[in-house]
Amino acid sequence: MKTISIGKQDFAYIRENNCFYIDKTSFIEEWWDSQDDVTLITRPRRFGKTLNMSMVECFFSNKYADRADLFNDLNIWKLEYFRKLQGTYPVIFLSFAAVKTNSFENARQQLCSIIVSLYDSFSYLLEGDILNEREKLRFQDISMDMSDAQIAMSLQNLCQFLNKYYGKKVIVLLDEYDTPLQEAYTYGYWSQLADFTRGLFNATFKTNPYLERAIMT
């Protein structure tokens, strides 16, 4: 008997623990075949956006290579082309859901913390000599005290490092990109945060030569 797990947003957990799951994997086929560089999904709360993003990460990320068990009885696994795609891309998945504060300074610090933690999760890129010394220094310069210019280029640079390491362009998944901006509008620092995030989003999603595809919710 399957368990109905309310509020669970981790696709791998749901599949590994035999939780009830409505098959939405046809979204993977629809999204991939569209060949759009950047996809924006706008839906109200509790529509399953984060779970869908987790599903996409589990399908494409090389962290989940050879995890046919997560998909083998779902619609996407009926398609041979997509079976060969599973677990073959470097994927960056981050969320701005927790960036909720009443000042620009605090929002900036929280965003820096998210980016620093993201870099920490890819610290293995510093091993060996695939990245040159300048690239390693750029990687290690990511900190809570980094400049606005460093923040703006941080995700594009990480895509570059991953592209060089794996020889493939990168899929970027950004969940709840608008949460900090909603807070900024409420507490009166919209202009500051909009200017701040414009550089980050432009470098990550518009002028990023190392980007394969992206989804924002």
CSV table of C-alpha atoms in Angstrom, one decimal:
chain,number,residue,atom,x,y,z
A,1,MET,CA,0.0,0.0,0.0
A,2,LYS,CA,1.3,3.4,-0.9
A,3,THR,CA,1.6,6.3,1.6
A,4,ILE,CA,0.1,9.7,0.8
A,5,SER,CA,2.9,12.0,1.9
A,6,ILE,CA,1.5,15.5,2.2
A,7,GLY,CA,3.8,18.4,1.4
A,8,LYS,CA,6.8,16.2,0.4
A,9,GLN,CA,8.8,18.0,-2.3
A,10,ASP,CA,11.7,15.5,-2.8
A,11,PHE,CA,11.0,13.3,-5.9
A,12,ALA,CA,13.7,10.7,-5.0
A,13,TYR,CA,12.3,10.4,-1.5
A,14,ILE,CA,8.8,9.8,-2.8
A,15,ARG,CA,9.9,7.2,-5.2
A,16,GLU,CA,12.2,5.4,-2.9
A,17,ASN,CA,9.7,5.2,-0.1
A,18,ASN,CA,6.7,4.0,-2.1
A,19,CYS,CA,4.7,7.2,-1.7
A,20,PHE,CA,1.7,8.0,-3.8
A,21,TYR,CA,2.8,9.9,-6.9
A,22,ILE,CA,0.8,11.2,-9.9
A,23,ASP,CA,3.0,10.7,-12.9
A,24,LYS,CA,4.0,14.1,-14.3
A,25,THR,CA,7.1,12.9,-16.2
A,26,SER,CA,5.5,13.7,-19.6
A,27,PHE,CA,6.5,17.3,-18.6
A,28,ILE,CA,10.1,16.2,-19.2
A,29,GLU,CA,9.4,15.2,-22.8
A,30,GLU,CA,7.3,18.3,-23.5
A,31,TRP,CA,9.9,20.6,-22.0
A,32,TRP,CA,12.9,19.0,-23.6
A,33,ASP,CA,11.3,18.8,-27.1
A,34,SER,CA,10.3,22.5,-26.9
A,35,GLN,CA,14.1,23.4,-27.2
A,36,ASP,CA,13.5,26.6,-25.2
A,37,ASP,CA,16.6,28.0,-23.6
A,38,VAL,CA,14.8,29.3,-20.5
A,39,THR,CA,11.3,28.3,-19.3
A,40,LEU,CA,9.3,30.3,-16.7
A,41,ILE,CA,6.6,28.4,-14.8
A,42,THR,CA,4.1,30.6,-13.0
A,43,ARG,CA,1.5,28.8,-10.9
A,44,PRO,CA,0.0,29.5,-7.5
A,45,ARG,CA,1.3,27.9,-4.3
A,46,ARG,CA,0.9,24.2,-3.7
A,47,PHE,CA,0.7,23.4,-7.5
A,48,GLY,CA,3.7,21.0,-7.2
A,49,LYS,CA,6.3,23.3,-8.8
A,50,THR,CA,9.1,22.4,-6.5
A,51,LEU,CA,8.4,18.7,-6.7
A,52,ASN,CA,8.4,19.0,-10.5
A,53,MET,CA,11.8,20.7,-10.4
A,54,SER,CA,13.1,17.9,-8.1
A,55,MET,CA,11.8,15.4,-10.7
A,56,VAL,CA,13.7,17.2,-13.5
A,57,GLU,CA,16.9,17.3,-11.4
A,58,CYS,CA,16.6,13.5,-10.7
A,59,PHE,CA,16.0,12.8,-14.4
A,60,PHE,CA,18.9,14.8,-15.9
A,61,SER,CA,21.5,15.2,-13.2
A,62,ASN,CA,24.6,13.1,-13.4
A,63,LYS,CA,24.3,12.8,-9.6
A,64,TYR,CA,21.4,10.4,-10.3
A,65,ALA,CA,23.2,8.5,-13.1
A,66,ASP,CA,22.0,4.8,-13.3
A,67,ARG,CA,18.9,5.6,-11.3
A,68,ALA,CA,16.4,3.9,-13.6
A,69,ASP,CA,14.6,2.7,-10.5
A,70,LEU,CA,13.2,6.2,-10.0
A,71,PHE,CA,11.5,6.3,-13.4
A,72,ASN,CA,11.1,2.7,-14.8
A,73,ASP,CA,7.4,2.5,-14.3
A,74,LEU,CA,6.6,6.1,-15.3
A,75,ASN,CA,5.6,7.5,-18.7
A,76,ILE,CA,9.0,9.0,-19.6
A,77,TRP,CA,10.7,5.6,-19.4
A,78,LYS,CA,8.6,4.3,-22.3
A,79,LEU,CA,10.7,6.5,-24.6
A,80,GLU,CA,14.1,5.0,-25.5
A,81,TYR,CA,15.6,8.4,-26.4
A,82,PHE,CA,14.8,9.8,-23.0
A,83,ARG,CA,16.1,6.6,-21.2
A,84,LYS,CA,19.5,7.4,-22.8
A,85,LEU,CA,19.3,11.0,-21.4
A,86,GLN,CA,18.7,10.1,-17.8
A,87,GLY,CA,21.6,11.1,-15.5
A,88,THR,CA,23.8,12.6,-18.2
A,89,TYR,CA,23.9,16.3,-17.5
A,90,PRO,CA,25.5,18.5,-14.8
A,91,VAL,CA,22.6,20.3,-13.1
A,92,ILE,CA,22.6,23.3,-10.8
A,93,PHE,CA,19.4,23.4,-8.6
A,94,LEU,CA,18.9,26.2,-6.2
A,95,SER,CA,16.0,27.9,-4.4
A,96,PHE,CA,15.4,31.4,-3.2
A,97,ALA,CA,12.4,30.3,-1.1
A,98,ALA,CA,14.1,31.1,2.2
A,99,VAL,CA,15.1,34.7,1.3
A,100,LYS,CA,12.5,36.5,3.3
A,101,THR,CA,13.7,39.7,5.1
A,102,ASN,CA,12.8,43.3,5.6
A,103,SER,CA,16.1,44.9,4.4
A,104,PHE,CA,18.3,44.8,1.3
A,105,GLU,CA,21.4,44.1,3.3
A,106,ASN,CA,19.9,41.0,4.8
A,107,ALA,CA,18.5,39.8,1.5
A,108,ARG,CA,22.0,40.2,-0.1
A,109,GLN,CA,23.6,38.2,2.7
A,110,GLN,CA,21.0,35.4,2.4
A,111,LEU,CA,21.6,35.2,-1.4
A,112,CYS,CA,25.3,35.1,-0.8
A,113,SER,CA,24.8,32.3,1.7
A,114,ILE,CA,22.8,30.3,-0.9
A,115,ILE,CA,25.5,30.7,-3.6
A,116,VAL,CA,28.3,29.9,-1.1
A,117,SER,CA,26.5,26.7,-0.1
A,118,LEU,CA,26.0,25.8,-3.8
A,119,TYR,CA,29.7,26.2,-4.5
A,120,ASP,CA,30.5,24.1,-1.4
A,121,SER,CA,28.4,21.2,-2.9
A,122,PHE,CA,30.7,21.3,-6.0
A,123,SER,CA,34.0,21.6,-4.1
A,124,TYR,CA,35.2,18.4,-5.9
A,125,LEU,CA,35.8,20.6,-9.0
A,126,LEU,CA,38.9,21.9,-7.2
A,127,GLU,CA,40.5,18.4,-7.2
A,128,GLY,CA,43.0,17.5,-9.9
A,129,ASP,CA,44.0,19.8,-12.7
A,130,ILE,CA,40.9,20.1,-14.9
A,131,LEU,CA,40.4,23.7,-13.7
A,132,ASN,CA,43.5,25.9,-14.1
A,133,GLU,CA,44.9,28.0,-11.2
A,134,ARG,CA,43.0,31.1,-12.2
A,135,GLU,CA,39.7,29.2,-12.3
A,136,LYS,CA,40.4,27.6,-9.0
A,137,LEU,CA,41.1,31.1,-7.5
A,138,ARG,CA,37.8,32.4,-8.9
A,139,PHE,CA,36.0,29.4,-7.4
A,140,GLN,CA,37.6,30.0,-4.0
A,141,ASP,CA,36.9,33.7,-4.1
A,142,ILE,CA,33.2,32.9,-3.7
A,143,SER,CA,32.4,34.0,-0.1
A,144,MET,CA,30.0,35.9,2.1
A,145,ASP,CA,32.1,39.0,1.4
A,146,MET,CA,32.2,38.8,-2.4
A,147,SER,CA,31.4,41.9,-4.4
A,148,ASP,CA,28.3,42.5,-6.5
A,149,ALA,CA,30.3,41.8,-9.6
A,150,GLN,CA,31.3,38.4,-8.3
A,151,ILE,CA,27.8,37.6,-7.3
A,152,ALA,CA,26.5,38.6,-10.8
A,153,MET,CA,28.9,36.2,-12.5
A,154,SER,CA,28.8,33.4,-9.8
A,155,LEU,CA,26.3,31.1,-11.5
A,156,GLN,CA,27.7,31.6,-15.0
A,157,ASN,CA,31.2,30.9,-13.6
A,158,LEU,CA,30.0,27.7,-11.9
A,159,CYS,CA,28.4,26.6,-15.2
A,160,GLN,CA,31.8,27.2,-16.9
A,161,PHE,CA,33.6,25.1,-14.4
A,162,LEU,CA,31.0,22.3,-14.7
A,163,ASN,CA,31.1,22.5,-18.5
A,164,LYS,CA,34.9,22.2,-18.4
A,165,TYR,CA,34.8,19.3,-15.9
A,166,TYR,CA,32.1,17.2,-17.6
A,167,GLY,CA,32.4,18.4,-21.2
A,168,LYS,CA,28.7,19.2,-21.3
A,169,LYS,CA,26.6,22.4,-21.0
A,170,VAL,CA,24.7,22.8,-17.7
A,171,ILE,CA,21.0,22.7,-16.8
A,172,VAL,CA,20.0,25.4,-14.3
A,173,LEU,CA,16.9,25.0,-12.1
A,174,LEU,CA,16.0,28.1,-10.0
A,175,ASP,CA,13.0,27.7,-7.7
A,176,GLU,CA,11.0,30.6,-6.3
A,177,TYR,CA,13.2,33.2,-8.0
A,178,ASP,CA,10.5,35.8,-7.1
A,179,THR,CA,10.3,35.4,-3.3
A,180,PRO,CA,13.1,37.9,-2.5
A,181,LEU,CA,11.5,40.4,-5.0
A,182,GLN,CA,8.1,40.1,-3.4
A,183,GLU,CA,9.7,40.8,0.0
A,184,ALA,CA,11.6,43.7,-1.5
A,185,TYR,CA,8.4,45.2,-2.8
A,186,THR,CA,6.6,44.7,0.5
A,187,TYR,CA,9.4,46.3,2.6
A,188,GLY,CA,10.5,49.1,0.2
A,189,TYR,CA,13.8,48.0,-1.2
A,190,TRP,CA,12.6,46.8,-4.6
A,191,SER,CA,14.9,49.1,-6.7
A,192,GLN,CA,18.0,47.9,-4.9
A,193,LEU,CA,17.2,44.2,-5.1
A,194,ALA,CA,16.0,44.5,-8.7
A,195,ASP,CA,19.3,46.1,-9.8
A,196,PHE,CA,21.2,43.5,-7.8
A,197,THR,CA,19.4,40.5,-9.3
A,198,ARG,CA,19.2,41.9,-12.8
A,199,GLY,CA,23.0,41.3,-13.2
A,200,LEU,CA,22.8,37.8,-11.8
A,201,PHE,CA,19.9,36.7,-14.0
A,202,ASN,CA,21.3,38.3,-17.1
A,203,ALA,CA,24.7,36.6,-16.7
A,204,THR,CA,23.0,33.2,-15.8
A,205,PHE,CA,20.1,33.0,-18.2
A,206,LYS,CA,20.7,35.5,-21.1
A,207,THR,CA,24.4,35.7,-21.8
A,208,ASN,CA,25.6,32.3,-20.5
A,209,PRO,CA,27.5,30.3,-23.2
A,210,TYR,CA,27.7,27.3,-20.9
A,211,LEU,CA,23.9,27.0,-20.4
A,212,GLU,CA,22.1,24.0,-21.9
A,213,ARG,CA,18.5,24.8,-20.6
A,214,ALA,CA,17.0,26.5,-17.6
A,215,ILE,CA,13.7,26.5,-15.7
A,216,MET,CA,12.6,29.2,-13.3
A,217,THR,CA,9.5,29.0,-11.2
